[in-house]
Structures are given as structure tokens and as C-alpha cells.
Amino acid sequence: DTEVTQTPKHLVMGMTNKKSLKCEQHMGHRAMYWYKQKAKKPPELMFVYSYEKLSINESVPSRFSPECPNSSLLNLHLHALQPEDSALYLCASRPGVGNTIYFGEGSWLTVV
Amino acid sequence: RKEVEQDPGPFNVPEGATVAFNCTYSNSASQSFFWYRQDCRKEPKLLMSVYSSGNEDGRFTAQLNRASQYISLLIRDSKLSDSATYLCVVNLQTGANNLFFGTGTRLTVIP
């Protein structure tokens, strides 16, 4: 059974706060992703980790900081966000570059 | 030019209707293709992969036309529960960032 779990499901934070989004998968997938999705838009790639190393950073502002502590975990550290950063943040994983990608349920972030 | 183009809709169809979505891709090196379904305020979920010979899963049929570089999804006998956004996803052969999403097509099935 494929499962990517994300916490928290909902997060409200002020512009001066520091918070983190967490993602976990135990499927042995070696590629893990962070996407940002705004309403009525497709997911937009932020970061890709491949074998625990950051392989893609899609020109994401430094107020977003990814971390991959081990092959099962992926974090997204948030600091000094702006209201326009409010969105659904999706974690995803897949076994390899040619395979299906599996999404977590997402974390709804609201920046106030 | 976008890697993947998809008609955003919306498509509003009555229950029982047949509806088809198309998606075109620009890179002939594209290797694998998928349809995802996304319900409102939920994550995208894999609906089906698209194989060269075409494939069917119940009321859903996916087709790939490599010569014309498009994929399609056909839904027969639409149900109210089919209402969702359908995203086509194209996977290039190489590159770490090799997944490209269409904008999604919004389907509403009306009673």
C-alpha cells in the first residue's frame, strides 16, 4: 500500500514565525519532492531530493528551507513567510525517475 | 511553449454521459504518461497510467498517440462521484525534474 504522510494537515502562522512541515514515507522510495499548489493551478515543483541529496531547487526563496534527515523523512522549514505563500504544500515520493509519483494529503498553510 | 497543454474546461456533463479529455505534450522524448484525479481540497491521486497500446480500467479508457503527441482519457457512463479535476502528467526520459503537469481539466457531473 502506497502511503506518504504529512503533518500538520493545517497550519496558520504569522509572518515572523518559524515552523516546519514534515513528510514521511516507508516505501523505500529514493526520490522525494515538495510541491506548492495554489487554487485552480497544478502542483508547482519546489524541491527534489534524490538519494537524500538535494538535486533540484526551483529558484525557491530562501524563506523555504528543505531538509532530508534520512531516506524516509523530508522536512520543509518555514521562516518569515509572506501571505502569498499561503497554499497547499504537497510532499511526494517515487521509486525512481520513470515511475509513478505518490502524493501525501498535503499541508494547508495560511500565513497571516 | 508549455511542456503539457490541457483544456482547463470546465466540462459539465449529465450523469451517464461519455466525456473525453485530451492533453498534448511538446517533448517527443517523453517516456511515461499518467492521469491523476484531484478532488477539491485533496491531493492528486493516480487514476491510471497510460500505455502505448491503450488501457482500460472499468469505465475509464486511456489512450496514447505518440505520433501526434497527445494522451486522452475517456470516461463512460459518468457518475456524480467522477466530479473532480483531472491532471495529465508527462514524464520525460531524462533529468531530475522530468515530471510535467497539465493545468488540469475540471469535470462536473450533473444529476
Coordinates of N, CA and C in Angstrom, one line a residue:
Chain A
D1 N 0.8 -1.2 0.0 CA 0.0 0.0 0.0 C 0.9 1.2 0.0
T2 N 0.6 2.2 -0.9 CA 1.5 3.3 -1.0 C 0.9 4.4 0.0
E3 N 1.9 5.0 0.7 CA 1.5 6.0 1.7 C 2.6 7.0 1.9
V4 N 2.2 8.2 1.7 CA 3.1 9.3 2.1 C 2.3 10.1 3.1
T5 N 2.8 10.3 4.3 CA 2.1 11.0 5.4 C 2.7 12.4 5.6
Q6 N 1.9 13.4 5.8 CA 2.3 14.7 6.0 C 1.7 15.3 7.3
T7 N 2.5 16.0 8.0 CA 2.0 16.7 9.2 C 2.6 18.1 9.2
P8 N 1.8 19.1 9.7 CA 0.4 19.0 10.1 C -0.5 19.1 8.9
K9 N -1.7 18.8 9.0 CA -2.7 19.0 7.9 C -3.0 20.4 7.7
H10 N -3.0 21.2 8.7 CA -3.3 22.6 8.6 C -2.4 23.4 9.5
L11 N -1.9 24.5 9.0 CA -1.0 25.4 9.8 C -1.3 26.8 9.5
V12 N -1.5 27.6 10.6 CA -1.6 29.0 10.4 C -0.4 29.6 11.1
M13 N 0.3 30.5 10.4 CA 1.5 31.1 11.0 C 1.6 32.6 10.7
G14 N 2.2 33.3 11.6 CA 2.4 34.7 11.4 C 3.7 34.9 10.5
M15 N 3.8 36.1 10.0 CA 5.0 36.3 9.1 C 6.3 36.3 9.8
T16 N 6.3 36.4 11.2 CA 7.6 36.3 11.9 C 7.9 34.9 12.5
N17 N 6.9 34.0 12.3 CA 7.1 32.7 12.9 C 8.1 31.8 12.2
K18 N 8.5 30.8 12.9 CA 9.3 29.7 12.3 C 8.5 28.4 12.5
K19 N 8.2 27.7 11.5 CA 7.5 26.4 11.6 C 8.1 25.4 10.6
S20 N 7.7 24.2 10.7 CA 8.2 23.1 9.8 C 7.0 22.2 9.4
L21 N 7.1 21.8 8.1 CA 6.2 20.8 7.6 C 7.0 19.5 7.5
K22 N 6.3 18.4 7.8 CA 7.0 17.1 7.8 C 6.4 16.1 6.9
C23 N 7.2 15.3 6.4 CA 6.7 14.3 5.4 C 7.5 13.0 5.7
E24 N 6.7 11.8 5.6 CA 7.4 10.5 5.8 C 6.8 9.5 4.9
Q25 N 7.7 8.7 4.4 CA 7.3 7.5 3.5 C 8.2 6.3 3.9
H26 N 7.5 5.2 3.9 CA 8.3 3.9 4.2 C 8.1 2.9 3.1
M27 N 8.1 3.5 1.9 CA 8.0 2.6 0.7 C 9.4 2.3 0.1
G28 N 10.4 2.9 0.7 CA 11.8 2.7 0.1 C 12.0 3.6 -1.1
H29 N 11.1 4.6 -1.3 CA 11.3 5.5 -2.5 C 12.5 6.4 -2.3
R30 N 13.3 6.5 -3.3 CA 14.6 7.3 -3.2 C 14.5 8.7 -3.7
A31 N 13.4 9.1 -4.3 CA 13.1 10.4 -4.7 C 12.0 11.0 -3.9
M32 N 12.2 12.2 -3.3 CA 11.1 12.8 -2.6 C 11.1 14.3 -3.0
Y33 N 9.8 14.8 -3.0 CA 9.5 16.1 -3.6 C 8.7 17.0 -2.6
W34 N 8.9 18.3 -2.8 CA 8.0 19.3 -2.3 C 7.4 20.0 -3.4
Y35 N 6.0 20.1 -3.4 CA 5.3 20.9 -4.4 C 4.5 21.9 -3.6
K36 N 4.2 23.0 -4.3 CA 3.3 24.0 -3.8 C 2.1 24.1 -4.8
Q37 N 0.9 24.2 -4.3 CA -0.3 24.2 -5.1 C -1.2 25.3 -4.7
K38 N -1.5 26.3 -5.6 CA -2.5 27.3 -5.3 C -3.8 26.9 -6.0
A39 N -4.8 27.5 -5.6 CA -6.2 27.1 -6.0 C -6.3 27.2 -7.6
K40 N -6.8 26.1 -8.1 CA -7.1 26.0 -9.5 C -5.9 26.0 -10.4
K41 N -4.7 25.7 -9.8 CA -3.5 25.6 -10.5 C -2.9 24.2 -10.3
P42 N -2.1 23.7 -11.2 CA -1.4 22.4 -11.0 C -0.3 22.5 -9.9
P43 N 0.1 21.4 -9.4 CA 1.3 21.5 -8.4 C 2.5 22.1 -9.1
E44 N 3.2 22.9 -8.3 CA 4.4 23.6 -8.8 C 5.6 23.1 -8.0
L45 N 6.6 22.5 -8.7 CA 7.7 21.9 -8.1 C 8.5 22.9 -7.3
M46 N 8.9 22.6 -6.1 CA 9.8 23.4 -5.3 C 11.2 22.8 -5.2
F47 N 11.2 21.5 -4.6 CA 12.5 20.9 -4.4 C 12.4 19.4 -4.7
V48 N 13.5 18.8 -5.1 CA 13.6 17.4 -5.3 C 14.8 16.9 -4.5
Y49 N 14.6 15.8 -3.8 CA 15.7 15.1 -3.2 C 15.8 13.7 -3.8
S50 N 17.0 13.4 -4.2 CA 17.3 12.1 -4.8 C 18.4 11.4 -4.0
Y51 N 18.1 10.3 -3.4 CA 19.0 9.6 -2.5 C 19.5 10.5 -1.4
E52 N 18.6 11.2 -0.8 CA 18.8 12.1 0.3 C 19.7 13.4 0.0
K53 N 19.9 13.6 -1.3 CA 20.7 14.8 -1.7 C 19.7 15.7 -2.5
L54 N 19.9 17.0 -2.2 CA 19.0 18.0 -2.9 C 19.5 18.0 -4.4
S55 N 18.6 17.7 -5.3 CA 19.0 17.7 -6.7 C 18.4 18.8 -7.5
I56 N 17.3 19.3 -7.0 CA 16.6 20.4 -7.7 C 16.1 21.4 -6.6
N57 N 16.4 22.7 -6.9 CA 15.8 23.8 -6.2 C 15.3 24.7 -7.2
E58 N 14.0 24.8 -7.4 CA 13.4 25.5 -8.5 C 13.3 27.0 -8.1
S59 N 14.4 27.6 -7.8 CA 14.5 29.0 -7.5 C 13.5 29.4 -6.5
V60 N 13.5 28.6 -5.4 CA 12.5 28.9 -4.3 C 13.2 29.9 -3.4
P61 N 12.4 30.9 -2.9 CA 13.0 31.8 -1.9 C 13.6 31.2 -0.7
S62 N 14.6 31.8 -0.1 CA 15.3 31.2 1.0 C 14.5 31.1 2.3
R63 N 13.3 31.7 2.3 CA 12.4 31.6 3.4 C 11.9 30.1 3.5
F64 N 12.0 29.4 2.5 CA 11.7 28.0 2.5 C 13.0 27.2 2.5
S65 N 13.2 26.3 3.4 CA 14.4 25.6 3.6 C 14.1 24.1 3.7
P66 N 14.5 23.3 2.7 CA 14.2 21.8 2.8 C 15.3 21.1 3.6
E67 N 14.9 20.0 4.1 CA 15.9 19.1 4.8 C 15.5 17.7 4.6
C68 N 16.4 16.8 4.4 CA 16.1 15.4 4.3 C 17.0 14.6 5.3
P69 N 16.5 14.4 6.5 CA 17.3 13.8 7.6 C 17.7 12.3 7.2
N70 N 16.8 11.6 6.6 CA 17.1 10.3 6.1 C 16.2 9.9 5.0
S71 N 16.4 8.7 4.5 CA 15.7 8.3 3.3 C 14.2 8.3 3.4
S72 N 13.6 8.3 4.6 CA 12.2 8.2 4.8 C 11.6 9.6 5.1
L73 N 12.4 10.5 5.5 CA 11.8 11.8 6.0 C 12.2 13.0 5.2
L74 N 11.3 13.9 5.1 CA 11.6 15.2 4.4 C 10.9 16.3 5.1
N75 N 11.6 17.3 5.4 CA 11.0 18.5 6.1 C 11.1 19.7 5.2
L76 N 10.2 20.6 5.5 CA 10.3 21.9 4.9 C 10.2 23.0 6.0
H77 N 11.3 23.7 6.2 CA 11.3 24.7 7.3 C 10.9 26.0 6.7
L78 N 10.0 26.7 7.5 CA 9.4 27.9 7.0 C 9.8 29.1 7.9
H79 N 10.2 30.2 7.4 CA 10.6 31.3 8.2 C 10.3 32.6 7.5
A80 N 9.7 33.5 8.2 CA 9.4 34.8 7.6 C 8.6 34.7 6.3
L81 N 7.6 34.0 6.3 CA 6.8 33.8 5.1 C 5.9 35.0 4.8
Q82 N 5.4 35.1 3.6 CA 4.5 36.2 3.2 C 3.1 35.6 3.0
P83 N 2.1 36.5 3.1 CA 0.7 36.0 2.9 C 0.6 35.3 1.5
E84 N 1.3 35.7 0.5 CA 1.2 35.0 -0.8 C 1.7 33.6 -0.8
D85 N 2.4 33.2 0.3 CA 2.9 31.8 0.4 C 1.8 30.9 0.9
S86 N 0.7 31.4 1.2 CA -0.4 30.6 1.7 C -0.8 29.7 0.5
A87 N -0.9 28.4 0.7 CA -1.1 27.4 -0.3 C -1.2 26.0 0.3
L88 N -1.5 25.0 -0.6 CA -1.4 23.6 -0.2 C 0.0 23.2 -0.5
Y89 N 0.8 22.6 0.5 CA 2.1 22.1 0.3 C 2.0 20.6 0.2
L90 N 2.4 20.0 -0.9 CA 2.3 18.6 -1.1 C 3.7 18.0 -1.1
C91 N 3.8 16.9 -0.3 CA 5.0 16.1 -0.4 C 4.7 14.9 -1.3
A92 N 5.7 14.4 -2.0 CA 5.5 13.3 -2.9 C 6.8 12.5 -2.9
S93 N 6.6 11.2 -3.3 CA 7.8 10.3 -3.5 C 7.5 9.4 -4.6
R94 N 8.6 8.9 -5.2 CA 8.5 7.8 -6.2 C 9.8 7.0 -6.1
P95 N 9.7 5.7 -6.6 CA 10.8 4.8 -6.5 C 12.0 5.3 -7.4
G96 N 11.7 5.8 -8.5 CA 12.8 6.3 -9.4 C 12.2 7.3 -10.4
V97 N 13.1 7.7 -11.3 CA 12.7 8.9 -12.2 C 11.7 8.5 -13.2
G98 N 11.5 7.2 -13.5 CA 10.5 6.9 -14.5 C 9.2 6.5 -14.0
N99 N 9.0 6.5 -12.7 CA 7.9 5.8 -12.1 C 6.8 6.8 -11.7
T100 N 5.7 6.2 -11.3 CA 4.5 7.0 -10.8 C 4.9 7.8 -9.5
I101 N 4.4 8.9 -9.4 CA 4.7 9.7 -8.2 C 3.4 9.6 -7.3
Y102 N 3.7 9.5 -6.0 CA 2.6 9.4 -5.0 C 2.7 10.6 -4.1
F103 N 1.5 11.2 -3.9 CA 1.4 12.4 -3.1 C 0.9 12.1 -1.7
G104 N 1.4 12.9 -0.7 CA 0.7 12.9 0.6 C -0.5 13.8 0.5
E105 N -1.3 13.8 1.6 CA -2.5 14.5 1.7 C -2.3 16.0 1.7
G106 N -1.1 16.5 1.9 CA -0.8 17.9 1.9 C -1.0 18.6 3.2
S107 N -0.3 19.7 3.3 CA -0.4 20.6 4.5 C -1.0 21.9 4.0
W108 N -2.1 22.3 4.5 CA -2.7 23.6 4.2 C -2.1 24.7 5.0
L109 N -1.4 25.6 4.4 CA -0.6 26.7 5.1 C -1.3 28.0 4.8
T110 N -1.6 28.7 5.9 CA -2.1 30.0 5.9 C -1.2 31.0 6.6
V111 N -0.7 32.0 5.9 CA 0.2 33.0 6.5 C -0.6 34.2 6.8
V112 N -0.6 34.7 8.0 CA -1.4 35.9 8.4 C -0.5 37.0 8.8
Chain B
R1 N 6.7 27.7 -25.2 CA 5.6 26.7 -25.3 C 5.6 25.8 -24.0
K2 N 4.4 25.5 -23.5 CA 4.3 24.7 -22.3 C 4.6 23.3 -22.7
E3 N 5.2 22.5 -21.7 CA 5.5 21.1 -21.9 C 4.3 20.3 -22.1
V4 N 3.2 20.6 -21.3 CA 2.0 19.9 -21.4 C 0.8 20.9 -21.4
E5 N 0.0 20.7 -22.4 CA -1.2 21.6 -22.6 C -2.5 20.8 -22.4
Q6 N -3.4 21.3 -21.6 CA -4.6 20.6 -21.3 C -5.7 21.6 -21.3
D7 N -6.9 21.3 -21.8 CA -8.0 22.1 -21.8 C -8.6 22.2 -20.4
P8 N -8.6 23.4 -19.8 CA -9.0 23.5 -18.4 C -10.5 23.3 -18.1
G9 N -11.3 23.3 -19.2 CA -12.7 23.1 -19.0 C -13.3 24.4 -18.6
P10 N -14.4 24.4 -17.7 CA -14.9 23.2 -17.1 C -15.8 22.4 -18.1
F11 N -15.9 21.1 -17.8 CA -16.8 20.3 -18.5 C -17.9 20.0 -17.6
N12 N -19.1 20.3 -18.0 CA -20.3 20.0 -17.2 C -21.2 19.0 -18.0
V13 N -21.3 17.8 -17.5 CA -22.0 16.7 -18.3 C -23.1 16.1 -17.4
P14 N -24.1 15.6 -18.0 CA -25.1 14.9 -17.2 C -24.7 13.5 -16.8
E15 N -25.2 13.0 -15.8 CA -25.0 11.6 -15.4 C -25.2 10.7 -16.6
G16 N -24.3 9.7 -16.7 CA -24.5 8.7 -17.8 C -23.8 9.1 -19.1
A17 N -23.4 10.3 -19.1 CA -22.7 10.8 -20.4 C -21.3 10.2 -20.5
T18 N -20.8 10.3 -21.7 CA -19.4 9.9 -22.0 C -18.7 11.2 -22.2
V19 N -17.5 11.4 -21.6 CA -16.8 12.6 -21.7 C -15.3 12.2 -22.0
A20 N -14.6 13.0 -22.8 CA -13.2 12.8 -23.1 C -12.4 14.0 -22.9
F21 N -11.2 13.8 -22.4 CA -10.2 14.9 -22.2 C -9.0 14.6 -23.0
N22 N -8.4 15.6 -23.6 CA -7.1 15.4 -24.3 C -6.1 16.3 -23.6
C23 N -4.9 15.8 -23.9 CA -3.7 16.5 -23.3 C -2.6 16.4 -24.3
T24 N -1.9 17.5 -24.7 CA -0.8 17.4 -25.6 C 0.5 17.7 -24.9
Y25 N 1.5 17.1 -25.4 CA 2.9 17.3 -24.8 C 3.8 17.7 -26.0
S26 N 4.8 18.4 -25.6 CA 5.7 19.0 -26.6 C 7.0 18.3 -26.9
N27 N 7.4 17.5 -25.9 CA 8.7 16.8 -26.0 C 8.6 15.4 -26.4
S28 N 9.1 15.1 -27.6 CA 9.0 13.7 -28.1 C 9.8 12.7 -27.3
A29 N 10.6 13.2 -26.4 CA 11.4 12.2 -25.6 C 10.6 11.8 -24.4
S30 N 9.4 12.3 -24.3 CA 8.5 11.9 -23.1 C 8.4 10.4 -23.1
Q31 N 8.5 9.8 -21.9 CA 8.6 8.4 -21.7 C 7.4 7.8 -21.2
S32 N 6.8 8.3 -20.1 CA 5.6 7.7 -19.5 C 4.6 8.8 -19.2
F33 N 3.4 8.3 -19.1 CA 2.2 9.2 -19.0 C 1.2 8.7 -18.0
F34 N 0.6 9.7 -17.4 CA -0.3 9.3 -16.3 C -1.5 10.3 -16.3
W35 N -2.6 9.8 -15.8 CA -3.8 10.6 -15.4 C -3.9 10.6 -13.9
Y36 N -4.1 11.8 -13.4 CA -4.3 11.9 -11.9 C -5.7 12.5 -11.7
R37 N -6.3 12.2 -10.6 CA -7.6 12.8 -10.3 C -7.3 13.6 -9.0
Q38 N -7.9 14.8 -8.9 CA -7.8 15.6 -7.7 C -9.1 16.1 -7.3
D39 N -9.6 15.7 -6.2 CA -10.8 16.2 -5.6 C -10.5 17.6 -4.9
C40 N -11.6 18.3 -4.7 CA -11.5 19.6 -4.2 C -10.8 19.6 -2.8
R41 N -9.7 20.3 -2.6 CA -9.0 20.4 -1.4 C -8.4 19.1 -0.9
K42 N -8.1 18.2 -1.9 CA -7.4 17.0 -1.6 C -6.1 16.9 -2.5
E43 N -5.3 15.9 -2.2 CA -4.1 15.7 -3.0 C -4.4 15.0 -4.4
P44 N -3.6 15.2 -5.4 CA -3.8 14.4 -6.6 C -3.6 12.9 -6.3
K45 N -4.4 12.1 -6.9 CA -4.2 10.6 -6.8 C -4.2 10.0 -8.2
L46 N -3.3 9.0 -8.3 CA -3.1 8.3 -9.6 C -4.4 7.7 -10.0
L47 N -4.9 8.0 -11.1 CA -6.1 7.4 -11.7 C -5.7 6.2 -12.5
M48 N -4.8 6.4 -13.5 CA -4.2 5.4 -14.3 C -3.0 5.8 -15.1
S49 N -2.1 4.8 -15.3 CA -1.0 5.1 -16.2 C -1.5 4.9 -17.6
V50 N -0.8 5.5 -18.6 CA -1.2 5.4 -20.0 C -0.2 4.6 -20.7
Y51 N -0.6 3.5 -21.3 CA 0.3 2.7 -22.0 C 0.1 2.8 -23.5
S52 N 1.2 2.5 -24.3 CA 1.2 2.7 -25.7 C 0.1 2.1 -26.4
S53 N -0.3 0.9 -25.9 CA -1.4 0.2 -26.6 C -2.8 0.6 -26.1
G54 N -2.8 1.6 -25.2 CA -4.1 2.0 -24.7 C -4.5 1.0 -23.5
N55 N -5.2 1.5 -22.6 CA -5.6 0.7 -21.5 C -6.9 1.1 -20.9
E56 N -7.6 0.2 -20.3 CA -8.9 0.4 -19.8 C -9.0 -0.1 -18.4
D57 N -9.7 0.7 -17.6 CA -10.0 0.3 -16.2 C -11.4 0.6 -15.9
G58 N -12.3 -0.4 -16.0 CA -13.7 -0.1 -15.8 C -14.2 0.9 -16.8
R59 N -14.8 1.9 -16.3 CA -15.4 3.0 -17.2 C -14.4 3.9 -17.8
F60 N -13.1 3.8 -17.4 CA -12.1 4.7 -17.9 C -11.2 4.0 -18.9
T61 N -10.9 4.8 -20.0 CA -10.0 4.3 -21.0 C -9.0 5.4 -21.3
A62 N -7.7 5.0 -21.3 CA -6.7 6.0 -21.6 C -6.0 5.6 -22.9
Q63 N -5.7 6.6 -23.7 CA -5.0 6.3 -25.0 C -3.8 7.2 -25.1
L64 N -2.8 6.7 -25.9 CA -1.6 7.5 -26.1 C -1.4 7.5 -27.6
N65 N -1.2 8.6 -28.2 CA -0.8 8.8 -29.6 C 0.5 9.5 -29.7
R66 N 1.6 8.7 -29.8 CA 2.9 9.2 -29.9 C 3.2 10.1 -31.1
A67 N 2.6 9.7 -32.2 CA 2.8 10.4 -33.5 C 2.3 11.8 -33.3
S68 N 1.2 12.0 -32.7 CA 0.6 13.3 -32.6 C 0.9 13.9 -31.2
Q69 N 1.5 13.2 -30.4 CA 1.9 13.6 -29.1 C 0.8 14.1 -28.2
Y70 N -0.2 13.2 -28.1 CA -1.3 13.5 -27.1 C -1.7 12.3 -26.4
I71 N -2.3 12.5 -25.2 CA -2.9 11.4 -24.5 C -4.4 11.8 -24.2
S72 N -5.2 10.8 -24.1 CA -6.6 11.1 -23.8 C -7.1 10.2 -22.7
L73 N -8.2 10.7 -22.1 CA -8.9 9.9 -21.1 C -10.4 10.0 -21.4
L74 N -11.0 8.8 -21.5 CA -12.4 8.7 -21.8 C -13.1 8.1 -20.6
I75 N -14.2 8.8 -20.2 CA -15.0 8.3 -19.1 C -16.4 8.0 -19.6
R76 N -16.8 6.7 -19.5 CA -18.1 6.3 -19.9 C -19.0 6.3 -18.7
D77 N -20.3 6.5 -19.0 CA -21.4 6.4 -18.0 C -21.0 7.2 -16.8
S78 N -20.8 8.4 -17.0 CA -20.3 9.3 -15.9 C -21.2 9.2 -14.6
K79 N -20.5 9.2 -13.5 CA -21.2 9.2 -12.2 C -21.0 10.6 -11.5
L80 N -21.8 10.9 -10.6 CA -21.7 12.1 -9.8 C -20.3 12.1 -9.1
S81 N -19.9 10.9 -8.7 CA -18.6 10.8 -8.0 C -17.4 11.0 -8.9
D82 N -17.6 11.1 -10.2 CA -16.5 11.4 -11.1 C -16.1 12.9 -11.1
S83 N -17.0 13.7 -10.5 CA -16.7 15.2 -10.5 C -15.4 15.4 -9.8
A84 N -14.4 16.0 -10.5 CA -13.1 16.2 -9.9 C -12.3 17.0 -11.0
T85 N -11.1 17.3 -10.7 CA -10.1 17.8 -11.7 C -9.2 16.7 -12.1
Y86 N -9.0 16.6 -13.4 CA -8.2 15.5 -14.0 C -6.9 16.1 -14.5
L87 N -5.8 15.7 -14.0 CA -4.5 16.2 -14.4 C -3.8 15.2 -15.2
C88 N -3.2 15.6 -16.4 CA -2.4 14.7 -17.1 C -0.9 15.1 -16.7
V89 N -0.1 14.0 -16.6 CA 1.2 14.2 -16.1 C 2.1 13.4 -17.1
V90 N 3.2 14.1 -17.6 CA 4.1 13.5 -18.5 C 5.5 13.4 -17.9
N91 N 6.1 12.3 -18.1 CA 7.4 12.0 -17.6 C 8.4 12.0 -18.7
L92 N 9.4 12.9 -18.7 CA 10.5 12.8 -19.7 C 11.4 11.7 -19.4
Q93 N 12.2 11.4 -20.4 CA 13.1 10.3 -20.3 C 14.3 10.5 -19.3
T94 N 14.7 11.8 -19.3 CA 15.9 12.1 -18.5 C 15.6 13.4 -17.7
G95 N 16.6 13.6 -16.7 CA 16.5 14.8 -15.9 C 15.9 14.5 -14.6
A96 N 16.4 15.2 -13.6 CA 15.8 15.1 -12.2 C 14.5 15.7 -12.2
N97 N 14.3 16.8 -12.8 CA 12.9 17.4 -12.9 C 12.3 17.0 -14.2
N98 N 11.8 15.8 -14.2 CA 11.3 15.3 -15.5 C 9.8 15.1 -15.5
L99 N 9.1 15.6 -14.5 CA 7.7 15.4 -14.5 C 7.0 16.8 -14.8
F100 N 6.0 16.7 -15.7 CA 5.3 17.9 -16.1 C 3.8 17.7 -16.0
F101 N 3.2 18.7 -15.4 CA 1.8 18.6 -15.1 C 1.0 19.5 -16.1
G102 N -0.1 19.0 -16.6 CA -1.1 19.8 -17.2 C -1.8 20.7 -16.2
T103 N -2.5 21.7 -16.7 CA -3.2 22.6 -15.8 C -4.4 22.0 -15.1
G104 N -4.8 20.8 -15.6 CA -6.0 20.1 -15.1 C -7.3 20.5 -15.8
T105 N -8.2 19.5 -15.9 CA -9.5 19.8 -16.5 C -10.5 19.5 -15.4
R106 N -11.4 20.5 -15.2 CA -12.4 20.4 -14.2 C -13.6 19.7 -14.8
L107 N -14.1 18.6 -14.2 CA -15.3 17.9 -14.6 C -16.3 18.0 -13.5
T108 N -17.5 18.4 -13.9 CA -18.7 18.4 -13.0 C -19.8 17.5 -13.7
V109 N -20.2 16.4 -13.0 CA -21.2 15.6 -13.5 C -22.5 16.0 -12.8
I110 N -23.5 16.3 -13.6 CA -24.8 16.9 -13.1 C -25.8 15.9 -13.0
P111 N -26.6 15.9 -11.9 CA -27.7 14.8 -11.8 C -28.7 15.0 -12.8

